[in-house]
mmCIF file of C-alpha atoms in Angstrom:
data_model
loop_
_atom_site.group_PDB
_atom_site.id
_atom_site.type_symbol
_atom_site.label_atom_id
_atom_site.label_comp_id
_atom_site.label_asym_id
_atom_site.label_seq_id
_atom_site.Cartn_x
_atom_site.Cartn_y
_atom_site.Cartn_z
ATOM 1 C CA MET A 12 30.156 44.751 -27.758
ATOM 2 C CA SER A 13 29.516 44.381 -24.122
ATOM 3 C CA VAL A 14 25.846 43.626 -24.741
ATOM 4 C CA ARG A 15 26.656 40.960 -27.260
ATOM 5 C CA SER A 16 29.295 39.291 -25.066
ATOM 6 C CA SER A 17 26.799 39.004 -22.205
ATOM 7 C CA THR A 18 24.075 37.394 -24.296
ATOM 8 C CA PRO A 19 25.471 33.845 -24.319
ATOM 9 C CA ALA A 20 25.973 34.062 -20.530
ATOM 10 C CA THR A 21 22.522 35.280 -20.044
ATOM 11 C CA ARG A 22 21.049 32.421 -21.973
ATOM 12 C CA LEU A 23 23.258 29.968 -20.159
ATOM 13 C CA VAL A 24 22.097 31.236 -16.770
ATOM 14 C CA ALA A 25 18.496 31.067 -17.881
ATOM 15 C CA GLY A 26 18.876 27.522 -19.111
ATOM 16 C CA VAL A 27 20.675 26.381 -15.996
ATOM 17 C CA LEU A 28 18.030 27.957 -13.792
ATOM 18 C CA CYS A 29 15.269 26.233 -15.753
ATOM 19 C CA LEU A 30 17.053 22.984 -15.436
ATOM 20 C CA LEU A 31 17.550 23.395 -11.749
ATOM 21 C CA GLY A 32 13.813 24.214 -11.415
ATOM 22 C CA ALA A 33 13.066 20.891 -13.091
ATOM 23 C CA VAL A 34 15.439 19.024 -10.809
ATOM 24 C CA LEU A 35 14.494 20.603 -7.524
ATOM 25 C CA GLY A 36 10.686 20.746 -8.395
ATOM 26 C CA PRO A 37 8.179 17.856 -7.994
ATOM 27 C CA ARG A 38 9.568 14.554 -9.082
ATOM 28 C CA THR A 39 7.700 11.782 -10.898
ATOM 29 C CA VAL A 40 6.763 9.056 -8.430
ATOM 30 C CA SER A 41 5.597 5.589 -9.290
ATOM 31 C CA ALA A 42 3.522 3.823 -6.573
ATOM 32 C CA VAL A 43 3.067 0.025 -6.480
ATOM 33 C CA THR A 44 0.664 -1.963 -4.314
ATOM 34 C CA ILE A 45 1.484 -5.570 -3.612
ATOM 35 C CA ASP A 46 -1.396 -7.706 -2.400
ATOM 36 C CA PHE A 47 -0.187 -10.748 -0.448
ATOM 37 C CA SER A 48 -3.595 -12.380 -0.630
ATOM 38 C CA LEU A 49 -2.897 -13.085 -4.295
ATOM 39 C CA ALA A 50 0.423 -14.841 -3.674
ATOM 40 C CA GLY A 51 -1.122 -18.245 -3.734
ATOM 41 C CA SER A 52 -3.533 -20.443 -1.754
ATOM 42 C CA GLY A 53 -3.110 -21.947 1.715
ATOM 43 C CA ASN A 54 0.354 -22.966 3.100
ATOM 44 C CA LEU A 55 3.019 -21.992 0.547
ATOM 45 C CA GLY A 56 5.445 -24.532 1.999
ATOM 46 C CA VAL A 57 8.168 -21.843 2.141
ATOM 47 C CA GLY A 58 8.938 -18.948 4.426
ATOM 48 C CA THR A 59 9.854 -16.401 1.791
ATOM 49 C CA TYR A 60 7.893 -14.604 -0.895
ATOM 50 C CA THR A 61 9.192 -11.870 -3.307
ATOM 51 C CA ASN A 62 7.006 -9.598 -5.556
ATOM 52 C CA GLY A 63 8.805 -6.825 -7.307
ATOM 53 C CA PRO A 64 10.721 -4.683 -4.738
ATOM 54 C CA VAL A 65 9.316 -6.252 -1.671
ATOM 55 C CA THR A 66 10.240 -9.562 0.037
ATOM 56 C CA ALA A 67 8.264 -11.096 2.903
ATOM 57 C CA ASP A 68 9.910 -13.545 5.327
ATOM 58 C CA ALA A 69 8.335 -15.608 8.143
ATOM 59 C CA PHE A 70 9.841 -16.025 11.646
ATOM 60 C CA TYR A 71 8.814 -17.464 14.975
ATOM 61 C CA GLU A 72 10.177 -16.983 18.464
ATOM 62 C CA SER A 73 12.195 -19.771 20.093
ATOM 63 C CA ASN A 74 13.866 -19.098 23.438
ATOM 64 C CA GLY A 75 13.618 -15.354 22.923
ATOM 65 C CA ILE A 76 15.166 -15.475 19.432
ATOM 66 C CA PHE A 77 13.319 -15.051 16.203
ATOM 67 C CA ILE A 78 14.306 -17.785 13.715
ATOM 68 C CA SER A 79 13.111 -18.951 10.322
ATOM 69 C CA THR A 80 13.841 -22.638 10.505
ATOM 70 C CA GLY A 81 10.844 -24.746 9.466
ATOM 71 C CA VAL A 82 8.461 -21.791 9.287
ATOM 72 C CA THR A 83 6.171 -21.187 6.314
ATOM 73 C CA LEU A 84 3.856 -18.475 5.018
ATOM 74 C CA VAL A 85 0.151 -19.154 4.740
ATOM 75 C CA VAL A 86 -2.131 -17.271 2.317
ATOM 76 C CA GLN A 87 -5.811 -16.537 3.044
ATOM 77 C CA ASN A 88 -8.281 -14.628 0.813
ATOM 78 C CA ALA A 89 -11.892 -14.588 2.146
ATOM 79 C CA ALA A 90 -14.276 -12.139 3.718
ATOM 80 C CA ASP A 91 -12.250 -10.134 6.272
ATOM 81 C CA LEU A 92 -9.329 -12.559 5.956
ATOM 82 C CA HIS A 93 -6.731 -11.419 3.475
ATOM 83 C CA GLY A 94 -3.028 -11.820 3.283
ATOM 84 C CA PHE A 95 -0.088 -13.586 4.877
ATOM 85 C CA GLY A 96 -0.199 -15.608 8.130
ATOM 86 C CA VAL A 97 2.642 -17.749 9.626
ATOM 87 C CA CYS A 98 2.812 -21.472 10.298
ATOM 88 C CA SER A 99 5.510 -22.234 12.883
ATOM 89 C CA PRO A 100 6.752 -25.827 13.456
ATOM 90 C CA GLN A 101 4.708 -26.358 16.697
ATOM 91 C CA GLU A 102 1.462 -25.615 14.950
ATOM 92 C CA SER A 103 -0.646 -28.173 12.986
ATOM 93 C CA GLY A 104 -3.432 -27.734 10.447
ATOM 94 C CA CYS A 105 -2.113 -24.364 9.281
ATOM 95 C CA ALA A 106 -3.859 -24.678 5.891
ATOM 96 C CA SER A 107 -7.338 -25.105 7.443
ATOM 97 C CA GLY A 108 -7.755 -21.431 8.460
ATOM 98 C CA GLY A 109 -8.363 -19.961 11.930
ATOM 99 C CA ILE A 110 -5.832 -18.570 14.374
ATOM 100 C CA GLN A 111 -3.110 -21.137 13.498
ATOM 101 C CA SER A 112 -3.140 -19.876 9.895
ATOM 102 C CA GLU A 113 -2.674 -16.254 11.054
ATOM 103 C CA LEU A 114 0.303 -14.221 12.467
ATOM 104 C CA ASP A 115 -0.290 -15.084 16.182
ATOM 105 C CA ASN A 116 1.245 -15.349 19.640
ATOM 106 C CA LEU A 117 -0.731 -18.472 20.739
ATOM 107 C CA GLY A 118 2.381 -20.359 21.808
ATOM 108 C CA PRO A 119 5.497 -18.877 20.177
ATOM 109 C CA SER A 120 5.172 -15.349 18.799
ATOM 110 C CA GLU A 121 5.343 -15.114 15.079
ATOM 111 C CA LEU A 122 6.710 -12.352 12.872
ATOM 112 C CA VAL A 123 6.699 -11.168 9.212
ATOM 113 C CA ARG A 124 9.700 -9.118 8.007
ATOM 114 C CA LEU A 125 9.191 -6.946 4.882
ATOM 115 C CA THR A 126 12.336 -6.004 2.983
ATOM 116 C CA LEU A 127 12.431 -3.236 0.452
ATOM 117 C CA ALA A 128 14.737 -2.921 -2.504
ATOM 118 C CA PRO A 129 17.088 0.034 -2.844
ATOM 119 C CA GLY A 130 15.664 3.222 -4.447
ATOM 120 C CA TRP A 131 12.117 2.589 -3.077
ATOM 121 C CA ARG A 132 10.247 3.850 -0.062
ATOM 122 C CA TRP A 133 7.312 2.675 2.031
ATOM 123 C CA VAL A 134 3.868 4.313 1.796
ATOM 124 C CA ASP A 135 1.626 2.114 3.918
ATOM 125 C CA VAL A 136 0.937 -1.405 5.145
ATOM 126 C CA SER A 137 -2.548 -2.979 5.239
ATOM 127 C CA ILE A 138 -3.611 -5.718 7.724
ATOM 128 C CA SER A 139 -6.747 -7.712 8.082
ATOM 129 C CA ALA A 140 -8.516 -10.341 10.354
ATOM 130 C CA LEU A 141 -8.313 -8.213 13.513
ATOM 131 C CA THR A 142 -11.164 -9.431 15.831
ATOM 132 C CA THR A 143 -12.394 -9.164 19.450
ATOM 133 C CA VAL A 144 -13.186 -12.281 21.413
ATOM 134 C CA ILE A 145 -12.466 -11.347 25.032
ATOM 135 C CA LEU A 146 -9.878 -8.739 24.342
ATOM 136 C CA PRO A 147 -9.236 -6.943 20.992
ATOM 137 C CA ASP A 148 -6.410 -8.373 18.817
ATOM 138 C CA ARG A 149 -3.328 -6.193 18.823
ATOM 139 C CA GLY A 150 -0.139 -5.844 16.889
ATOM 140 C CA GLN A 151 2.868 -3.688 16.300
ATOM 141 C CA LEU A 152 4.682 -2.342 13.211
ATOM 142 C CA LEU A 153 8.440 -1.741 13.726
ATOM 143 C CA PHE A 154 11.277 -0.635 11.403
ATOM 144 C CA ALA A 155 15.075 -0.790 11.234
ATOM 145 C CA ASN A 156 17.805 0.395 8.897
ATOM 146 C CA GLY A 157 19.730 -2.857 9.337
ATOM 147 C CA ASP A 158 18.450 -6.375 9.950
ATOM 148 C CA ALA A 159 19.759 -8.568 12.807
ATOM 149 C CA LEU A 160 17.551 -11.639 12.504
ATOM 150 C CA PRO A 161 17.847 -14.400 13.553
ATOM 151 C CA GLY A 162 17.891 -12.639 17.008
ATOM 152 C CA ASP A 163 15.677 -10.570 19.223
ATOM 153 C CA LEU A 164 14.058 -7.329 18.184
ATOM 154 C CA SER A 165 16.230 -4.946 20.246
ATOM 155 C CA PHE A 166 17.598 -3.379 17.085
ATOM 156 C CA THR A 167 14.187 -2.187 15.895
ATOM 157 C CA THR A 168 12.229 0.970 16.479
ATOM 158 C CA LEU A 169 8.449 0.892 17.059
ATOM 159 C CA LEU A 170 6.537 2.892 14.458
ATOM 160 C CA THR A 171 2.922 2.249 15.652
ATOM 161 C CA GLY A 172 0.704 -0.198 17.393
ATOM 162 C CA PHE A 173 -2.813 -1.196 16.258
ATOM 163 C CA SER A 174 -5.798 -3.109 17.650
ATOM 164 C CA ALA A 175 -9.190 -4.517 16.573
ATOM 165 C CA LEU A 176 -10.799 -1.462 18.227
ATOM 166 C CA ASN A 177 -10.099 0.477 14.995
ATOM 167 C CA GLY A 178 -11.610 -2.117 12.700
ATOM 168 C CA THR A 179 -11.083 -5.589 11.186
ATOM 169 C CA GLU A 180 -9.084 -4.208 8.222
ATOM 170 C CA GLN A 181 -6.650 -1.303 8.590
ATOM 171 C CA THR A 182 -4.076 0.629 6.606
ATOM 172 C CA LEU A 183 -1.064 1.928 8.536
ATOM 173 C CA ALA A 184 0.781 4.917 7.111
ATOM 174 C CA VAL A 185 4.547 4.546 7.086
ATOM 175 C CA SER A 186 6.171 8.000 7.409
ATOM 176 C CA GLY A 187 9.199 9.774 8.741
ATOM 177 C CA ASP A 188 12.432 7.747 9.095
ATOM 178 C CA ALA A 189 10.454 4.531 8.682
ATOM 179 C CA ALA A 190 9.482 5.390 5.101
ATOM 180 C CA ASN A 191 13.110 5.125 3.961
ATOM 181 C CA ALA A 192 14.129 2.197 6.173
ATOM 182 C CA PRO A 193 14.781 -1.019 4.312
ATOM 183 C CA PHE A 194 13.119 -3.292 6.854
ATOM 184 C CA LEU A 195 9.589 -3.428 8.454
ATOM 185 C CA TYR A 196 8.555 -5.988 11.062
ATOM 186 C CA LEU A 197 4.896 -6.938 12.021
ATOM 187 C CA ILE A 198 4.280 -8.875 15.284
ATOM 188 C CA PRO A 199 1.218 -9.763 17.232
ATOM 189 C CA GLY A 200 0.673 -8.179 20.604
ATOM 190 C CA PRO A 201 3.332 -6.439 22.288
ATOM 191 C CA LEU A 202 5.649 -9.353 22.668
ATOM 192 C CA ILE A 203 4.966 -9.683 26.425
ATOM 193 C CA THR A 204 1.133 -10.381 26.548
ATOM 194 C CA THR A 205 -1.296 -12.883 27.850
ATOM 195 C CA ASN A 206 -3.797 -12.027 25.057
ATOM 196 C CA ASN A 207 -4.277 -14.324 22.046
ATOM 197 C CA ASP A 208 -3.473 -11.757 19.322
ATOM 198 C CA ASP A 209 -3.627 -12.668 15.683
ATOM 199 C CA PHE A 210 -3.993 -10.894 12.274
ATOM 200 C CA LEU A 211 -2.919 -11.160 8.632
ATOM 201 C CA VAL A 212 -0.432 -8.973 6.646
ATOM 202 C CA TRP A 213 -2.525 -7.976 3.700
ATOM 203 C CA LYS A 214 -0.953 -5.432 1.432
ATOM 204 C CA VAL A 215 1.931 -2.985 1.122
ATOM 205 C CA THR A 216 2.266 0.105 -1.005
ATOM 206 C CA VAL A 217 5.686 1.426 -2.015
ATOM 207 C CA GLU A 218 6.875 4.164 -4.347
ATOM 208 C CA GLN A 219 9.910 5.000 -6.331
ATOM 209 C CA GLY A 220 11.111 8.570 -6.860
ATOM 210 C CA GLN A 221 13.185 9.684 -9.829
ATOM 211 C CA ALA A 222 15.935 11.317 -7.679
ATOM 212 C CA VAL A 223 18.793 13.244 -9.089
ATOM 213 C CA PRO A 224 22.172 12.575 -7.420
ATOM 214 C CA GLU A 225 23.473 15.432 -5.309
ATOM 215 C CA PRO A 226 26.721 15.828 -7.249
ATOM 216 C CA ALA A 227 24.716 16.657 -10.332
ATOM 217 C CA ILE A 228 22.865 19.401 -8.598
ATOM 218 C CA ALA A 229 26.076 20.831 -7.208
ATOM 219 C CA LEU A 230 27.587 20.862 -10.756
ATOM 220 C CA LEU A 231 24.585 22.740 -12.134
ATOM 221 C CA LEU A 232 24.760 25.294 -9.344
ATOM 222 C CA GLY A 233 28.479 25.798 -10.124
ATOM 223 C CA VAL A 234 27.695 26.427 -13.778
ATOM 224 C CA ALA A 235 25.022 28.954 -12.830
ATOM 225 C CA LEU A 236 27.387 30.829 -10.486
ATOM 226 C CA ALA A 237 30.183 30.922 -13.088
ATOM 227 C CA ALA A 238 27.736 32.395 -15.599
ATOM 228 C CA LEU A 239 26.495 34.959 -13.123
ATOM 229 C CA SER A 240 30.136 35.973 -12.463
ATOM 230 C CA VAL A 241 30.612 36.502 -16.225
ATOM 231 C CA LEU A 242 27.465 38.726 -16.342
ATOM 232 C CA ALA A 243 28.654 40.726 -13.351
ATOM 233 C CA ARG A 244 32.073 41.408 -14.967
ATOM 234 C CA ASN A 245 30.494 42.490 -18.234
ATOM 235 C CA ARG A 246 28.166 44.799 -16.502
ATOM 236 C CA ALA A 247 31.112 46.368 -14.516
ATOM 237 C CA ARG A 248 32.937 46.979 -17.842
ATOM 238 C CA ARG A 249 29.952 48.805 -19.342
ATOM 239 C CA LYS A 250 30.017 51.233 -16.406
#
């Protein structure tokens, strides 16, 4: 009788443990790469672009504050020139290529903010059009868990810097806390610089994991522990 009474509990424990293994083991992940060089051609006439879970917004600096009034995104797609640049109100001829069509700090500093939808995480960001004339072009990738633009960038954290010394086109890994942050920011230079820095924001790769809510895991553990308790009592009775 004791052996028979323990059989359902044994099966329950085995089933729960198998389910926990599936939950806590490797999860299916779907990666998506969004290529901004395919967003259109030339000056888009707007400062915002959304593709799937990612939104890109253009800003420029005015009196120490980054604002989006009158700023537009510019698309380039040619040899070594791929992705989004920014056209701020003070610039002219932004659709004709060159520095004014890129993300630059010739005059006011420009910025591209990337926003990620909930349930996704960043994998990497690719940039292009980094060149060396007198000094190598430079830029920075920053992140934040909350956005405070329009404003300055005091709320952000620097993830990494980059320069043309490492190539015209580069892919920057987004890891650690930055991978799960909803906001990334790309700027030329450091902000305080006398160099004419410029580049394009080319691509971004993001991924979505099939996460199981923690309460569900806790419930499964509770069921497994209860079943183990039943097994222990049955074994004690047999003794």
